PDB file of C-alpha atoms in Angstrom:
ATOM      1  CA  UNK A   1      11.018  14.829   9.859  1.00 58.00           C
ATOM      2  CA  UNK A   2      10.146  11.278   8.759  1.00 73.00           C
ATOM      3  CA  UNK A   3       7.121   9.366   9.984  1.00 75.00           C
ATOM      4  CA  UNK A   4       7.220   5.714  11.544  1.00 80.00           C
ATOM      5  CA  UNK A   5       6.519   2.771   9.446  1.00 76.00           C
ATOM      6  CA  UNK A   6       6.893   0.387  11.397  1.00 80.00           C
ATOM      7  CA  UNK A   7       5.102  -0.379  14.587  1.00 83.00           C
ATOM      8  CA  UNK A   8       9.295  -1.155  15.654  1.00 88.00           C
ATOM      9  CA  UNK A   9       9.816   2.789  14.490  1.00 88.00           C
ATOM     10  CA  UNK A  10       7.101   4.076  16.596  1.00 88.00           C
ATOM     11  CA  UNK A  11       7.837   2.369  19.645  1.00 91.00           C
ATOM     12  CA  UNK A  12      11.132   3.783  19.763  1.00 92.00           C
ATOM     13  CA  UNK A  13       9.687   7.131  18.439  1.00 92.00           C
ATOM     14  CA  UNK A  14       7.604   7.150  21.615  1.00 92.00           C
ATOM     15  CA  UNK A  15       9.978   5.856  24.111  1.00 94.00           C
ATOM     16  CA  UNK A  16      11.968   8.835  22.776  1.00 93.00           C
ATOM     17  CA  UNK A  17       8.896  11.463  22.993  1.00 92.00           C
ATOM     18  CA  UNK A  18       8.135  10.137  26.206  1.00 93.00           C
ATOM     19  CA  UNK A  19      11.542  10.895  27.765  1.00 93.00           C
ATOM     20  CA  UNK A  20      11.457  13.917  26.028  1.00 91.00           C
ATOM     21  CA  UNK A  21       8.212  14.855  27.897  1.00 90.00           C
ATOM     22  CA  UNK A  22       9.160  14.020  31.083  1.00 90.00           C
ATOM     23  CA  UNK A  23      12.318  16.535  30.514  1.00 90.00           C
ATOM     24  CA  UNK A  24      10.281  19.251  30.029  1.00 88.00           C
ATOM     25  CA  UNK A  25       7.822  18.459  32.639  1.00 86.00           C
ATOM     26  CA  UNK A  26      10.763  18.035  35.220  1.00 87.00           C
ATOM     27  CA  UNK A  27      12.213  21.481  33.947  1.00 86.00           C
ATOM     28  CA  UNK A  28       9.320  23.116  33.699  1.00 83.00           C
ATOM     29  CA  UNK A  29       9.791  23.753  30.115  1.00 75.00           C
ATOM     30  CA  UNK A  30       6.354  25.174  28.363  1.00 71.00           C
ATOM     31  CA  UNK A  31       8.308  27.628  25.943  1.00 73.00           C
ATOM     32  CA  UNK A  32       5.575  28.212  23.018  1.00 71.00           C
ATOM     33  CA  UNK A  33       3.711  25.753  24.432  1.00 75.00           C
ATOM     34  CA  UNK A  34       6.106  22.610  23.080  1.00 81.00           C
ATOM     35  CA  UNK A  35       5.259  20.447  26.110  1.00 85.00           C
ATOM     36  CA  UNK A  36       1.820  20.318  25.072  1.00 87.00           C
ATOM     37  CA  UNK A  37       2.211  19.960  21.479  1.00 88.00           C
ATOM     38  CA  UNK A  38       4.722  16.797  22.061  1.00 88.00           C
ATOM     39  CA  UNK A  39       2.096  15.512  24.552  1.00 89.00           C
ATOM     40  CA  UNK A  40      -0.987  15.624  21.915  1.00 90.00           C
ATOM     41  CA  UNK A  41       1.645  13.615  19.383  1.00 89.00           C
ATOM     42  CA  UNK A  42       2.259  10.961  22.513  1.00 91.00           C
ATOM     43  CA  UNK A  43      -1.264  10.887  21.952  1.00 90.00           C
ATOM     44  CA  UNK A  44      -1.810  10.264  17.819  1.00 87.00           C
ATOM     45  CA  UNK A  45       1.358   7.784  18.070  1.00 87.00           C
ATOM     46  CA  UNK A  46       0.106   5.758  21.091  1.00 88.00           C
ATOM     47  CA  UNK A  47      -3.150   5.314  18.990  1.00 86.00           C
ATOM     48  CA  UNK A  48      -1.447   4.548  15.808  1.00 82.00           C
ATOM     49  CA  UNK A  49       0.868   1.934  17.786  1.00 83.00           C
ATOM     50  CA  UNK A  50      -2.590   0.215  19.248  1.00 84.00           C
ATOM     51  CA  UNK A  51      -4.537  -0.117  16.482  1.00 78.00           C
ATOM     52  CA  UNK A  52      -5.122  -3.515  15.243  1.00 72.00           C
ATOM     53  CA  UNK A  53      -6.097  -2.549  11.626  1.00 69.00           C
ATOM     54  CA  UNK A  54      -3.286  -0.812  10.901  1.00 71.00           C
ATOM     55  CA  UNK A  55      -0.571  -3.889  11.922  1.00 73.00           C
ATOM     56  CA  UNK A  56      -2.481  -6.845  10.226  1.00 72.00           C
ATOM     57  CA  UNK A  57      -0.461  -8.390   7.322  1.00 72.00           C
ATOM     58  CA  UNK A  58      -0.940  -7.403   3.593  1.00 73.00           C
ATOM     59  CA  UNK A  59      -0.303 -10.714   1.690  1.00 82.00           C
ATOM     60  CA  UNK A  60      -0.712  -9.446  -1.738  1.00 84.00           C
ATOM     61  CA  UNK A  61       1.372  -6.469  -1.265  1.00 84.00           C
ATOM     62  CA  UNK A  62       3.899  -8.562   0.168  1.00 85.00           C
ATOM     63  CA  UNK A  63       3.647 -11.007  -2.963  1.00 86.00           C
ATOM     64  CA  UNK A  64       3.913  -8.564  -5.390  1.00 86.00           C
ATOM     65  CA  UNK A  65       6.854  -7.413  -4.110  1.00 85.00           C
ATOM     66  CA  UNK A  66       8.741 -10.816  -3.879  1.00 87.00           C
ATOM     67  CA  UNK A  67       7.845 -12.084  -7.137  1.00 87.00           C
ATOM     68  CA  UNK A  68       7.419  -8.832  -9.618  1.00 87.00           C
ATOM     69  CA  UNK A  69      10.524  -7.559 -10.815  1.00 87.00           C
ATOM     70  CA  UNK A  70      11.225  -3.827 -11.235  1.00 89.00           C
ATOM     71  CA  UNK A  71      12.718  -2.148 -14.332  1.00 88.00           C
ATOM     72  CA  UNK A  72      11.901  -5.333 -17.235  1.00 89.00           C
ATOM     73  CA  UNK A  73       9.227  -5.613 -19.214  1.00 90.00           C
ATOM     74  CA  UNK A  74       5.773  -7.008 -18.202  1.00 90.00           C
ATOM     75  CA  UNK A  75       2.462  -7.188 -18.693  1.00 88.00           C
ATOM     76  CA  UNK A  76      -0.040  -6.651 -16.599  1.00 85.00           C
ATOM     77  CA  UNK A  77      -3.905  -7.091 -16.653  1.00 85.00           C
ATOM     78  CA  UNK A  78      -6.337  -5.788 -13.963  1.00 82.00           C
ATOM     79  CA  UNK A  79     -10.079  -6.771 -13.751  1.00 81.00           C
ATOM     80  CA  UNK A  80     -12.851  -5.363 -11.467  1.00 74.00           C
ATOM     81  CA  UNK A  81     -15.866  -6.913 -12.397  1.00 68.00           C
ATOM     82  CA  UNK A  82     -18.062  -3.966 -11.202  1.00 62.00           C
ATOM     83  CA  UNK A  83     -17.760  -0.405 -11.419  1.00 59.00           C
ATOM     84  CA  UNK A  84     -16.176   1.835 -14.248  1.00 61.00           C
ATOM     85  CA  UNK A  85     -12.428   0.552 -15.833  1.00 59.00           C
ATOM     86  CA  UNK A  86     -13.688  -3.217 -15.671  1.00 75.00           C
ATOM     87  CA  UNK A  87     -10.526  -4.271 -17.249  1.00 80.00           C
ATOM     88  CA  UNK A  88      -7.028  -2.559 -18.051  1.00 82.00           C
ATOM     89  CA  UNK A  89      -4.552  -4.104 -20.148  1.00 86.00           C
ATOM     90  CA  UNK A  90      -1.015  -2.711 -19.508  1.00 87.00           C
ATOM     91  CA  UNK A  91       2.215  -3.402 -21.017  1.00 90.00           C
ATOM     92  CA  UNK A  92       4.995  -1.364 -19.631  1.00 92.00           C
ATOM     93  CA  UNK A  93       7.879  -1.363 -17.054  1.00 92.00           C
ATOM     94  CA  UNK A  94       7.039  -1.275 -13.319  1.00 90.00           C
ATOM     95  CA  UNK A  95       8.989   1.700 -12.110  1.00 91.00           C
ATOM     96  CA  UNK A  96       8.040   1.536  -8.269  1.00 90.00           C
ATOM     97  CA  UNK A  97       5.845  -0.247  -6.539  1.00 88.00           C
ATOM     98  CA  UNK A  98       3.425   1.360  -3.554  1.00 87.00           C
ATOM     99  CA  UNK A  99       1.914   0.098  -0.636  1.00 82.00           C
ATOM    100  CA  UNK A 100      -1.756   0.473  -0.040  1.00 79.00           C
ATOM    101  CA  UNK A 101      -3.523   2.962   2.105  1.00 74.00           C
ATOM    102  CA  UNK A 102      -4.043   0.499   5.239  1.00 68.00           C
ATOM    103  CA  UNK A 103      -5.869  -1.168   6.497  1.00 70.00           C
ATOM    104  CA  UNK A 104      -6.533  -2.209   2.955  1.00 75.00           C
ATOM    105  CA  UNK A 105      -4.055  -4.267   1.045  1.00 80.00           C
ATOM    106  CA  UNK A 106      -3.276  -4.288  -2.504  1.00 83.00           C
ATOM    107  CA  UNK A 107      -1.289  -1.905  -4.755  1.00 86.00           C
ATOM    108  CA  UNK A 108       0.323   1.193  -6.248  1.00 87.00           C
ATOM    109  CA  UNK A 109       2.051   0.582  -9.807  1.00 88.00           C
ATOM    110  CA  UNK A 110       4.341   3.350 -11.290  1.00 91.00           C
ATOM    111  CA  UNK A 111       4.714   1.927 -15.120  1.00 91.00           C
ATOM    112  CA  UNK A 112       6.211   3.471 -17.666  1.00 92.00           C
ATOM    113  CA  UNK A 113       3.310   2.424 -20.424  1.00 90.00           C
ATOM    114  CA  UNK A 114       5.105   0.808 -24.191  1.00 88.00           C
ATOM    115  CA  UNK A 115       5.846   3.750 -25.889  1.00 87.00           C
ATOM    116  CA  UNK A 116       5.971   6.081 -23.571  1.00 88.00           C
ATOM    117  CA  UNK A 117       8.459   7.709 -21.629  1.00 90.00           C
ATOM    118  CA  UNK A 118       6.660   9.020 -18.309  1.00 93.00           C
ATOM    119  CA  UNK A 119       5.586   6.795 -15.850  1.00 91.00           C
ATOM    120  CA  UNK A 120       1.850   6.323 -15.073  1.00 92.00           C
ATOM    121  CA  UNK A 121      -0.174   5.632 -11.670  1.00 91.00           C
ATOM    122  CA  UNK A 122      -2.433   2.800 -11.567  1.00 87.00           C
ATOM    123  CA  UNK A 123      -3.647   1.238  -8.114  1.00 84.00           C
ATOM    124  CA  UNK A 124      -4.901  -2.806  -7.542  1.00 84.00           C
ATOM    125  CA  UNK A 125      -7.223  -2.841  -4.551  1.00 82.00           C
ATOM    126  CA  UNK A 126      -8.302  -6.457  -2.960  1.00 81.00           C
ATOM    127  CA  UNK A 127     -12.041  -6.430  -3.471  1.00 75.00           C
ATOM    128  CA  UNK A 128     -14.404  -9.374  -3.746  1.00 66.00           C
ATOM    129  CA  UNK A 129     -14.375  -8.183  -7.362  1.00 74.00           C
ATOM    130  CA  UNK A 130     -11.084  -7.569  -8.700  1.00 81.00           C
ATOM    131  CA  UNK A 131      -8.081  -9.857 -10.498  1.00 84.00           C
ATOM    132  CA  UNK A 132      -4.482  -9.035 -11.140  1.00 86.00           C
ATOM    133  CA  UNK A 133      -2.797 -10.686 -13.087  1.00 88.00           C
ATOM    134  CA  UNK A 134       1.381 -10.136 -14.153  1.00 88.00           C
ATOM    135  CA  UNK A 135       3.803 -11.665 -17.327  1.00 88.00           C
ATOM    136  CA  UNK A 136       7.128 -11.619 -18.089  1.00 88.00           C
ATOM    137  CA  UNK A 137       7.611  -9.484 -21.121  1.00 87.00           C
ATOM    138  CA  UNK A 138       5.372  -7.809 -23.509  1.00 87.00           C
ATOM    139  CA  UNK A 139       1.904 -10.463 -24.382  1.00 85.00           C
ATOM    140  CA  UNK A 140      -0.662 -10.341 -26.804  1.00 83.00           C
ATOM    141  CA  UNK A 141      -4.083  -9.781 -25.069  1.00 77.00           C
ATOM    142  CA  UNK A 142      -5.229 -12.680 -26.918  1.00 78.00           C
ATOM    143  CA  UNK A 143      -2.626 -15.251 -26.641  1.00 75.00           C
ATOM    144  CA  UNK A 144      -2.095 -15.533 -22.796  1.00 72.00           C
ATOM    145  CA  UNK A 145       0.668 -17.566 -21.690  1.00 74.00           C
ATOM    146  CA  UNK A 146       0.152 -20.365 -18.725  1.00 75.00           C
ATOM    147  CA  UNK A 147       1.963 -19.529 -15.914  1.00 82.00           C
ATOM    148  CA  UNK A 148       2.296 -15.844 -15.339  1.00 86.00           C
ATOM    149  CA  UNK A 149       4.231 -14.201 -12.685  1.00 85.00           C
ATOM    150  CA  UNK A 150       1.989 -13.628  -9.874  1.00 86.00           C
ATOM    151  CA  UNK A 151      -1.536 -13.875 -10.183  1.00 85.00           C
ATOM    152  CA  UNK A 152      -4.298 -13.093  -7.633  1.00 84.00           C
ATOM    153  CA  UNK A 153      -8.282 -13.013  -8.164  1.00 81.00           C
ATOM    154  CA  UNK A 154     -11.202 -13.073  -5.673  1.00 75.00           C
ATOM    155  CA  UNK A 155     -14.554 -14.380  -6.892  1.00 66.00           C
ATOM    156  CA  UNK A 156     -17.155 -12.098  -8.194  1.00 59.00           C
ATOM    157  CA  UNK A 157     -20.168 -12.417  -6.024  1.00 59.00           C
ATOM    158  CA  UNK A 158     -23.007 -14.498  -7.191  1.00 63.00           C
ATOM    159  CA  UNK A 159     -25.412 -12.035  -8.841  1.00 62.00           C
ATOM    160  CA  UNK A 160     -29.055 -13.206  -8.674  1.00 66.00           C
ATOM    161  CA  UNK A 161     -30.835 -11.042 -10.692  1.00 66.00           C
ATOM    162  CA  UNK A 162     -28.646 -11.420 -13.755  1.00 55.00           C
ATOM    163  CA  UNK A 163     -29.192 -15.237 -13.786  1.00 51.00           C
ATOM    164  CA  UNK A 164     -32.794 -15.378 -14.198  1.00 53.00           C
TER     165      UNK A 164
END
């Protein structure tokens, strides 16, 4: 059984449950109590198919998958300016790449690492303090090239206390 992507796939996957329903009803078709089961996933789909989180547009997903290639080598640098892991430096070969939990955007990274064989996890989340930033081919961490791939970075927030 494969679950809708799309808000396309679950319209037509309720169209289709709700036809289904009405069969049963009209037959009087309870066996194991099915009618009622399909009727409470009417229900989750209908939410999912309403909620306006869920359908709003994930730019930097979307950009990273136009303009990263899969299977060459890159280089990729990730930089939250708060929290544990501040920055990652990663040279490797981007395996597959994941969409992000919604209604967040960002995302997954399956890289096989320089050296290694097995591919590694690593997740980009849009926060108002993170960077990502992606190069064609294997880079120095100290010797940065101009123009990289893609490139995306929110400000860090302004932190009072640390200016004084």
């Amino acid at each position: 059984m494969t679950f809708p992507t799309t808000r396309d796939e679950y319209r037509q996957r309720l169209m289709h449950d709700i036809f289904r329903l009405v069969q049963m009803i009209e037959a009087d078709d309870n066996f194991y109590c099915g009618a009622e089961a399909l009727a409470r996933g009417v229900h989750f789909d209908v939410r999912e198919y309403f909620h306006a989180q869920r359908w709003q547009p994930i730019p930097v997903y979307e950009g990273i998958q136009a303009h990263v290639p899969l299977n060459e080598p890159l280089t990729l640098l990730m930089v939250h300016y708060a929290g544990e892991g501040g920055r990652r430096f990663i040279q490797g070969k981007i395996v597959n790449i994941q969409s992000p939990p919604r209604p967040g955007d960002g995302a997954g990274f399956e890289i096989v690492p320089k050296g290694c064989r097995l591919p590694r996890r690593f997740h980009y989340r849009v926060s108002e303090e993170a960077a990502l930033t992606v190069w064609r081919g294997f880079v120095s961490e100290s010797l940065m090239p101009g123009t990289p791939l893609y490139h995306h970075e929110t400000l860090p927030p302004i932190r009072y206390d640390a200016a004084q």
